[in-house]
Amino acid sequence: MKYEPRPVLCVGQATLDCVWTAARAPSADEKVRAKDFRMQVGGIAANAAIAIAKLGGRSQLWSRVGSDQTGSIITRELVAANVNADWVQPQSAATSSVSSIVINDDGERSITNFRGEGLYEAMAEFPSNAIADFEVVLADPRWPQGARTAFTRAREANIPTVLDAEVGDTDALRDLIPLAQYVIFSRAGLSALVGESMPHDEALRALYDARHHKCVAVTLGEHGVCWVDSTGFHILPAFNVRAIDTTGAGDVFHGAFADAIAGTMPIREAMHFASACAALKCQARGVQQAVPTAQEVHEFLGANTNNGYENS
Ligand SMILES: Nc1ncnc2c1ncn2[C@@H]1O[C@H](COP(=O)(O)OP(=O)(O)OP(=O)(O)O)[C@@H](O)[C@H]1O
Ligand SMILES: [Mg+2]
């Protein structure tokens, strides 16, 4: 019988992204003509779930949408991307989250995000024994109560947990950090917590707690990723690619990392794999279309064996 890995549970945000490609983003009182327009599912946890599915893994999203047209589109698109959306729950009298993204000629993004309304008011109900169906739990901090519930259950069931420590409610982030085994900040998420001036190694060492954590990391865009684990501080530079759209690179990184951990890959290899997935994603527009297949990642890694891993 073919071995079917259990899915990765992704908990958190799902949005509808309206993406314009234009020479530049408009400034105040200015109209800019777009070259292209697309609508696609976005949101931290949703992008991670889509990335895992595209990499050939299995993923399920636990999220909330409004009982509106946007919510229906989000759910439909997730299913089309092979993500199990059974727990994407429409909330009555809630409004779905929508983002407007302009990508300029340099590949930079300007984002206006409406986080939705009334989505997270109701308590997060999670079937008590359902967590055992999953290999890994990945959560973002946009739905703190959902993340807390899933992480707590995962810990009881000895299931690995990954936190995408993106910028958000700082108290929620502080609350979630000790509940996750693998904490991976974005640069903005880490700065929001410890300030701009603290060196990354110092900040990560201060946050790393061997009682809870397998690693505490920060992704640094084109500068790669660094982390602290039981063996010390490590830096992995990004792969050198021609980036044309970095939208969701961090989300894809986290999804790929969770997928790698689900396959019991060690931390360093998982960071390497996730960096390759995110770099390949940056070479093409969008998320779903741009995430590579596992085969493409392995070919890329085969052709780019050393991207300057450092250890201290
Ligand atoms: N220009 C780039 N070239 C190569 N790799 C990149 C580039 N930008 C991002 N990456 C890869 O993606 C990872 C995550 O990117 P980044 O740190 O920008 O995430 P983020 O700040 O969470 O952004 P978001 O969540 O909005 O995608 C990086 O650690 C790196 O491995
Ligand atoms: Mg991010």
Short mmCIF file of C-alpha atoms and ligand atoms in Angstrom, two decimals:
data_model
loop_
_atom_site.label_atom_id
_atom_site.label_comp_id
_atom_site.label_asym_id
_atom_site.label_seq_id
_atom_site.Cartn_x
_atom_site.Cartn_y
_atom_site.Cartn_z
CA MET A 1 0.00 0.00 0.00
CA LYS A 2 1.34 3.48 -0.88
CA TYR A 3 2.35 5.50 2.20
CA GLU A 4 0.15 8.60 2.44
CA PRO A 5 1.60 11.21 4.79
CA ARG A 6 -0.85 12.88 7.12
CA PRO A 7 -1.60 16.48 6.17
CA VAL A 8 -0.11 19.64 7.62
CA LEU A 9 -2.71 21.74 9.43
CA CYS A 10 -2.38 25.45 8.64
CA VAL A 11 -4.25 27.80 10.98
CA GLY A 12 -4.89 31.48 10.38
CA GLN A 13 -5.56 34.00 7.71
CA ALA A 14 -7.17 33.56 4.28
CA THR A 15 -7.77 36.62 2.13
CA LEU A 16 -8.64 37.47 -1.41
CA ASP A 17 -5.72 39.30 -3.05
CA CYS A 18 -6.46 41.70 -5.90
CA VAL A 19 -3.11 42.10 -7.64
CA TRP A 20 -2.26 44.86 -10.07
CA THR A 21 1.00 44.96 -12.04
CA ALA A 22 1.96 48.55 -12.86
CA ALA A 23 5.11 50.56 -13.56
CA ARG A 24 4.76 51.98 -10.07
CA ALA A 25 2.21 52.28 -7.27
CA PRO A 26 0.09 55.44 -7.41
CA SER A 27 0.85 58.25 -4.99
CA ALA A 28 -1.93 60.38 -3.44
CA ASP A 29 -4.49 61.77 -5.94
CA GLU A 30 -2.84 59.91 -8.80
CA LYS A 31 -4.22 57.35 -11.23
CA VAL A 32 -1.85 54.74 -12.64
CA ARG A 33 -2.70 52.38 -15.49
CA ALA A 34 -2.14 48.73 -14.65
CA LYS A 35 -0.59 46.28 -17.14
CA ASP A 36 -2.26 43.26 -15.60
CA PHE A 37 -4.82 42.28 -12.98
CA ARG A 38 -5.47 39.00 -11.14
CA MET A 39 -7.50 37.82 -8.17
CA GLN A 40 -6.04 35.04 -6.05
CA VAL A 41 -6.24 33.60 -2.58
CA GLY A 42 -3.73 35.14 -0.19
CA GLY A 43 -3.19 35.34 3.52
CA ILE A 44 -0.35 33.88 5.53
CA ALA A 45 -1.74 30.47 6.47
CA ALA A 46 -3.65 30.07 3.18
CA ASN A 47 -0.51 30.72 1.13
CA ALA A 48 1.42 28.23 3.23
CA ALA A 49 -1.30 25.60 2.70
CA ILE A 50 -1.28 26.25 -1.06
CA ALA A 51 2.53 25.97 -1.15
CA ILE A 52 2.46 22.62 0.65
CA ALA A 53 -0.14 21.26 -1.80
CA LYS A 54 1.89 22.48 -4.79
CA LEU A 55 5.01 20.81 -3.36
CA GLY A 56 3.08 17.54 -3.43
CA GLY A 57 2.25 17.44 0.28
CA ARG A 58 -1.20 17.42 1.86
CA SER A 59 -2.58 20.44 3.66
CA GLN A 60 -5.74 21.48 5.43
CA LEU A 61 -6.61 25.06 6.30
CA TRP A 62 -8.44 26.07 9.45
CA SER A 63 -9.61 29.61 8.87
CA ARG A 64 -12.58 31.94 8.83
CA VAL A 65 -14.26 33.86 6.02
CA GLY A 66 -17.37 36.01 5.86
CA SER A 67 -20.70 34.71 4.57
CA ASP A 68 -20.10 36.83 1.49
CA GLN A 69 -19.11 36.48 -2.14
CA THR A 70 -15.44 36.99 -1.27
CA GLY A 71 -15.60 34.11 1.22
CA SER A 72 -17.09 31.81 -1.45
CA ILE A 73 -14.33 32.72 -3.91
CA ILE A 74 -11.62 32.11 -1.29
CA THR A 75 -13.01 28.66 -0.45
CA ARG A 76 -13.45 27.68 -4.10
CA GLU A 77 -9.91 28.74 -5.00
CA LEU A 78 -8.43 26.84 -2.04
CA VAL A 79 -10.17 23.66 -3.15
CA ALA A 80 -8.94 24.23 -6.71
CA ALA A 81 -5.41 24.48 -5.27
CA ASN A 82 -5.84 21.03 -3.64
CA VAL A 83 -6.10 22.41 -0.11
CA ASN A 84 -8.64 20.74 2.15
CA ALA A 85 -10.98 23.63 3.03
CA ASP A 86 -13.50 21.70 5.14
CA TRP A 87 -12.66 23.89 8.13
CA VAL A 88 -12.72 27.20 6.33
CA GLN A 89 -15.77 28.35 8.24
CA PRO A 90 -18.08 31.10 6.91
CA GLN A 91 -19.11 33.38 9.79
CA SER A 92 -22.53 34.97 9.66
CA ALA A 93 -22.50 38.80 9.66
CA ALA A 94 -18.73 38.79 9.09
CA THR A 95 -16.84 40.38 6.20
CA SER A 96 -14.00 38.52 4.48
CA SER A 97 -10.47 39.86 4.35
CA VAL A 98 -9.31 41.49 1.08
CA SER A 99 -5.94 42.90 0.01
CA SER A 100 -5.04 45.23 -2.82
CA ILE A 101 -1.47 44.67 -4.01
CA VAL A 102 0.41 46.74 -6.59
CA ILE A 103 3.63 45.20 -7.93
CA ASN A 104 5.97 47.72 -9.57
CA ASP A 105 8.61 47.23 -12.27
CA ASP A 106 11.24 46.48 -9.60
CA GLY A 107 9.10 43.66 -8.20
CA GLU A 108 8.30 45.63 -5.02
CA ARG A 109 4.83 45.47 -3.49
CA SER A 110 2.53 48.15 -2.09
CA ILE A 111 -0.29 46.57 -0.09
CA THR A 112 -3.57 47.83 1.31
CA ASN A 113 -5.08 45.16 3.51
CA PHE A 114 -8.55 44.95 5.00
CA ARG A 115 -8.36 42.25 7.64
CA GLY A 116 -12.11 41.62 7.56
CA GLU A 117 -14.66 42.21 10.24
CA GLY A 118 -16.32 39.93 12.77
CA LEU A 119 -14.25 36.92 11.67
CA TYR A 120 -12.63 35.95 14.93
CA GLU A 121 -15.22 36.96 17.51
CA ALA A 122 -16.74 33.50 17.98
CA MET A 123 -14.67 31.02 20.00
CA ALA A 124 -12.46 28.69 17.99
CA GLU A 125 -14.06 25.23 18.20
CA PHE A 126 -11.72 22.43 17.30
CA PRO A 127 -12.86 18.77 17.43
CA SER A 128 -10.95 17.39 20.42
CA ASN A 129 -9.40 14.33 18.76
CA ALA A 130 -8.93 15.81 15.27
CA ILE A 131 -5.37 17.00 15.87
CA ALA A 132 -4.09 13.42 15.65
CA ASP A 133 -4.94 13.51 11.92
CA PHE A 134 -2.03 15.91 11.29
CA GLU A 135 1.71 15.57 10.92
CA VAL A 136 2.58 19.21 11.76
CA VAL A 137 0.61 22.30 12.80
CA LEU A 138 1.59 25.67 11.29
CA ALA A 139 -0.13 28.85 12.48
CA ASP A 140 0.06 32.58 11.89
CA PRO A 141 -0.81 35.19 14.53
CA ARG A 142 -3.80 36.71 12.67
CA TRP A 143 -6.24 34.42 14.49
CA PRO A 144 -4.54 34.16 17.89
CA GLN A 145 -7.24 32.09 19.53
CA GLY A 146 -7.29 29.55 16.69
CA ALA A 147 -3.50 29.30 16.79
CA ARG A 148 -3.47 28.91 20.58
CA THR A 149 -6.13 26.17 20.47
CA ALA A 150 -4.38 24.24 17.70
CA PHE A 151 -0.90 24.60 19.27
CA THR A 152 -2.14 23.51 22.69
CA ARG A 153 -3.82 20.41 21.26
CA ALA A 154 -0.75 19.67 19.13
CA ARG A 155 1.52 19.85 22.16
CA GLU A 156 -0.70 17.42 24.08
CA ALA A 157 -0.55 15.05 21.11
CA ASN A 158 3.23 15.49 20.59
CA ILE A 159 2.80 16.97 17.11
CA PRO A 160 5.42 19.49 15.89
CA THR A 161 4.30 23.14 15.72
CA VAL A 162 5.57 25.99 13.52
CA LEU A 163 4.72 29.66 14.17
CA ASP A 164 4.93 32.21 11.37
CA ALA A 165 5.78 35.07 13.71
CA GLU A 166 4.65 37.85 11.38
CA VAL A 167 4.04 41.36 12.58
CA GLY A 168 0.68 41.59 14.31
CA ASP A 169 -0.74 41.89 17.77
CA THR A 170 2.43 41.84 19.89
CA ASP A 171 0.68 40.42 22.95
CA ALA A 172 -0.73 37.59 20.84
CA LEU A 173 2.72 36.89 19.45
CA ARG A 174 4.26 36.80 22.94
CA ASP A 175 1.55 34.38 24.00
CA LEU A 176 2.11 32.04 21.01
CA ILE A 177 5.92 31.95 21.02
CA PRO A 178 6.29 29.48 23.94
CA LEU A 179 3.58 27.25 22.41
CA ALA A 180 5.47 26.63 19.16
CA GLN A 181 8.52 24.41 18.69
CA TYR A 182 9.73 26.19 15.55
CA VAL A 183 9.29 29.97 15.69
CA ILE A 184 10.16 31.73 12.42
CA PHE A 185 9.82 35.52 12.50
CA SER A 186 9.71 37.91 9.61
CA ARG A 187 12.09 40.84 10.05
CA ALA A 188 9.09 43.09 10.81
CA GLY A 189 7.67 40.59 13.32
CA LEU A 190 10.98 40.40 15.20
CA SER A 191 11.48 44.19 15.20
CA ALA A 192 7.96 44.71 16.55
CA LEU A 193 8.88 42.51 19.49
CA VAL A 194 12.48 43.49 20.32
CA GLY A 195 12.97 46.83 18.54
CA GLU A 196 15.03 47.75 15.48
CA SER A 197 18.44 48.06 17.05
CA MET A 198 19.09 44.67 18.66
CA PRO A 199 21.38 42.45 16.52
CA HIS A 200 19.56 39.40 15.20
CA ASP A 201 21.77 36.83 16.91
CA GLU A 202 21.26 38.56 20.25
CA ALA A 203 17.49 38.82 19.79
CA LEU A 204 17.12 35.18 18.71
CA ARG A 205 19.32 33.90 21.54
CA ALA A 206 17.23 35.90 24.03
CA LEU A 207 13.98 34.42 22.67
CA TYR A 208 15.20 30.84 22.27
CA ASP A 209 14.13 28.71 25.19
CA ALA A 210 15.38 25.11 25.04
CA ARG A 211 12.39 23.96 27.14
CA HIS A 212 9.95 24.84 24.34
CA HIS A 213 11.86 25.46 21.14
CA LYS A 214 13.67 23.46 18.52
CA CYS A 215 14.64 26.72 16.80
CA VAL A 216 13.89 30.44 16.73
CA ALA A 217 14.57 32.05 13.35
CA VAL A 218 14.10 35.22 11.34
CA THR A 219 13.75 35.46 7.56
CA LEU A 220 15.50 38.45 6.02
CA GLY A 221 14.21 38.60 2.45
CA GLU A 222 17.08 38.61 -0.08
CA HIS A 223 19.52 38.31 2.87
CA GLY A 224 18.27 34.83 3.71
CA VAL A 225 17.45 33.40 7.11
CA CYS A 226 19.24 33.04 10.44
CA TRP A 227 18.33 30.97 13.46
CA VAL A 228 19.29 29.72 16.88
CA ASP A 229 18.93 26.06 17.76
CA SER A 230 20.50 23.71 20.30
CA THR A 231 23.80 23.88 18.39
CA GLY A 232 24.11 27.69 18.22
CA PHE A 233 23.51 30.53 15.79
CA HIS A 234 23.35 29.88 12.04
CA ILE A 235 23.07 32.02 8.92
CA LEU A 236 21.86 30.76 5.56
CA PRO A 237 22.11 33.37 2.79
CA ALA A 238 19.31 33.49 0.22
CA PHE A 239 19.76 31.85 -3.17
CA ASN A 240 20.82 34.28 -5.82
CA VAL A 241 17.84 34.54 -8.18
CA ARG A 242 16.28 37.28 -10.29
CA ALA A 243 13.32 38.15 -8.09
CA ILE A 244 10.37 39.63 -9.93
CA ASP A 245 7.66 39.19 -7.26
CA THR A 246 8.38 38.53 -3.59
CA THR A 247 4.68 38.42 -2.61
CA GLY A 248 4.17 35.60 -0.16
CA ALA A 249 7.85 34.52 -0.16
CA GLY A 250 7.70 34.31 3.63
CA ASP A 251 4.43 32.37 3.59
CA VAL A 252 5.87 29.91 1.07
CA PHE A 253 9.04 29.62 3.16
CA HIS A 254 6.98 28.67 6.22
CA GLY A 255 4.79 26.23 4.29
CA ALA A 256 7.82 24.53 2.75
CA PHE A 257 9.55 24.41 6.14
CA ALA A 258 6.49 22.75 7.74
CA ASP A 259 6.31 20.28 4.84
CA ALA A 260 10.00 19.45 5.33
CA ILE A 261 9.57 19.00 9.08
CA ALA A 262 6.58 16.75 8.36
CA GLY A 263 9.00 14.59 6.37
CA THR A 264 11.24 14.63 9.48
CA MET A 265 13.97 16.65 7.75
CA PRO A 266 16.54 18.12 10.21
CA ILE A 267 16.38 21.90 10.82
CA ARG A 268 19.29 22.89 8.62
CA GLU A 269 18.07 20.87 5.63
CA ALA A 270 14.54 22.16 6.16
CA MET A 271 15.83 25.77 6.12
CA HIS A 272 17.74 24.99 2.93
CA PHE A 273 14.69 23.40 1.29
CA ALA A 274 12.42 26.28 2.36
CA SER A 275 14.92 28.89 1.10
CA ALA A 276 15.05 27.17 -2.29
CA CYS A 277 11.23 27.03 -2.53
CA ALA A 278 10.91 30.70 -1.58
CA ALA A 279 13.66 31.78 -3.98
CA LEU A 280 12.06 29.88 -6.86
CA LYS A 281 8.71 31.43 -5.97
CA CYS A 282 10.29 34.93 -6.23
CA GLN A 283 11.24 34.25 -9.85
CA ALA A 284 7.60 34.18 -10.97
CA ARG A 285 4.47 36.18 -10.24
CA GLY A 286 1.81 35.13 -7.76
CA VAL A 287 1.95 32.36 -5.21
CA GLN A 288 0.15 29.28 -6.44
CA GLN A 289 1.49 29.56 -9.98
CA ALA A 290 4.97 30.45 -8.75
CA VAL A 291 5.53 27.80 -6.06
CA PRO A 292 7.77 25.08 -7.52
CA THR A 293 7.06 21.37 -7.46
CA ALA A 294 9.24 19.19 -5.20
CA GLN A 295 11.00 17.90 -8.32
CA GLU A 296 11.89 21.48 -9.39
CA VAL A 297 13.22 22.24 -5.91
CA HIS A 298 15.43 19.15 -5.89
CA GLU A 299 16.79 19.99 -9.35
CA PHE A 300 17.47 23.57 -8.21
CA LEU A 301 19.22 22.35 -5.05
CA GLY A 302 21.27 19.93 -7.10
CA ALA A 303 22.49 22.79 -9.30
CA ASN A 304 23.06 25.20 -6.34
CA THR A 305 24.79 23.06 -3.74
CA ASN A 306 26.48 25.75 -1.63
CA ASN A 307 24.79 29.04 -0.91
CA GLY A 308 27.20 30.00 1.86
CA TYR A 309 25.84 28.34 5.00
CA GLU A 310 27.56 29.70 8.12
CA ASN A 311 27.65 28.42 11.67
CA SER A 312 28.81 30.13 14.85
N1 LIG B 1 14.83 38.45 -3.40
C1 LIG B 1 14.93 37.21 -2.92
N2 LIG B 1 15.82 36.34 -3.46
C2 LIG B 1 15.96 35.07 -2.98
N3 LIG B 1 15.24 34.59 -1.94
C3 LIG B 1 14.35 35.42 -1.36
C4 LIG B 1 14.14 36.77 -1.81
N4 LIG B 1 13.18 37.34 -1.05
C5 LIG B 1 12.80 36.39 -0.16
N5 LIG B 1 13.51 35.25 -0.33
C6 LIG B 1 13.43 34.00 0.46
O1 LIG B 1 12.17 33.98 1.13
C7 LIG B 1 12.37 33.98 2.54
C8 LIG B 1 11.25 34.79 3.20
O2 LIG B 1 11.25 36.12 2.70
P1 LIG B 1 10.91 37.39 3.62
O3 LIG B 1 11.88 37.45 4.74
O4 LIG B 1 10.84 38.57 2.71
O5 LIG B 1 9.48 37.03 4.18
P2 LIG B 1 8.38 37.98 4.85
O6 LIG B 1 9.04 39.23 5.36
O7 LIG B 1 7.66 37.13 5.82
O8 LIG B 1 7.46 38.37 3.65
P3 LIG B 1 5.97 37.88 3.27
O9 LIG B 1 5.42 37.14 4.42
O10 LIG B 1 5.26 39.11 2.98
O11 LIG B 1 6.19 37.06 2.07
C9 LIG B 1 13.78 34.53 2.76
O12 LIG B 1 14.33 34.06 3.98
C10 LIG B 1 14.51 33.98 1.54
O13 LIG B 1 14.90 32.64 1.78
MG MG B 2 5.74 36.65 6.27
#
